[in-house]
Phi, psi and omega in degrees: 000139178279146179278148179272354182246132182284187185286333182269006180094353184262142175282158169231165184051219184289352178294345172307317184284348187241359183243146177264126019261001187291342180288343176291350172306324184289309180294329178291330173301300187302308178293325181289321171296330175285327167303315182297304180294322170296324170294319183289334178277354184256175173294114191271095182208124352294149183290321185297308174291326182289327177295315179302323188290312174312305178306314180297313184297319187287312179301306180300324179295311184287324171298318180289322173307308187296318176295310178308312182294325177287331171286318177303312187281354175073035175267020191242041185265350176289157182293338178290338188300313178304317171292324179298318180296315173301312177304310178295318176300323175285326168298315177294340172289320177294320185292308187296318180298314177292326180286328175294324185284325176298311182292326177298324176296315184286329175300315176303318185292321178297327187289332181286339175255003187272125178238134184306143177089347183269181184277329177302321183293320182291316180298325179291313174305316181285329174294319179304314176293326173298321180297312184295315178297324180287328180280324174297316181300318177301318177296313184292320179290334179290313171304312181303312179304316178291317178292320178299324184288316176299326175293319190289316180293338179271002184252000000 
């Protein structure tokens, strides 16, 4: 029976769906996409911090998609890929952590002026959901980064 993991410790093809940490690509897509859509659907004020959150969520979503397809196609067979995998996920953790903290701060500010039944309250509730999803995405990327670093050191 053929192994789903190549000589450098990285899976190829459908092996991505059967190995840890690579199975985490799927929830990273889901929660990253939820952050993206929740922030995009709210009233974006102030624009600069919310813009950072949008940049991080879109960047990580697009780059994770690219990374996922590189793994699926088997183009990750060079010896440098385990280190790149760990490095990308650590960068994603730092970006998502900074974005989720900024989003939580902006949400707290919205909470001071939100009264039940108002539009601001609806935006506040959507921002709370986005904060939770951003923190879950941060946790998923962190777990993926740690497991990728362990895999990199074991190869």
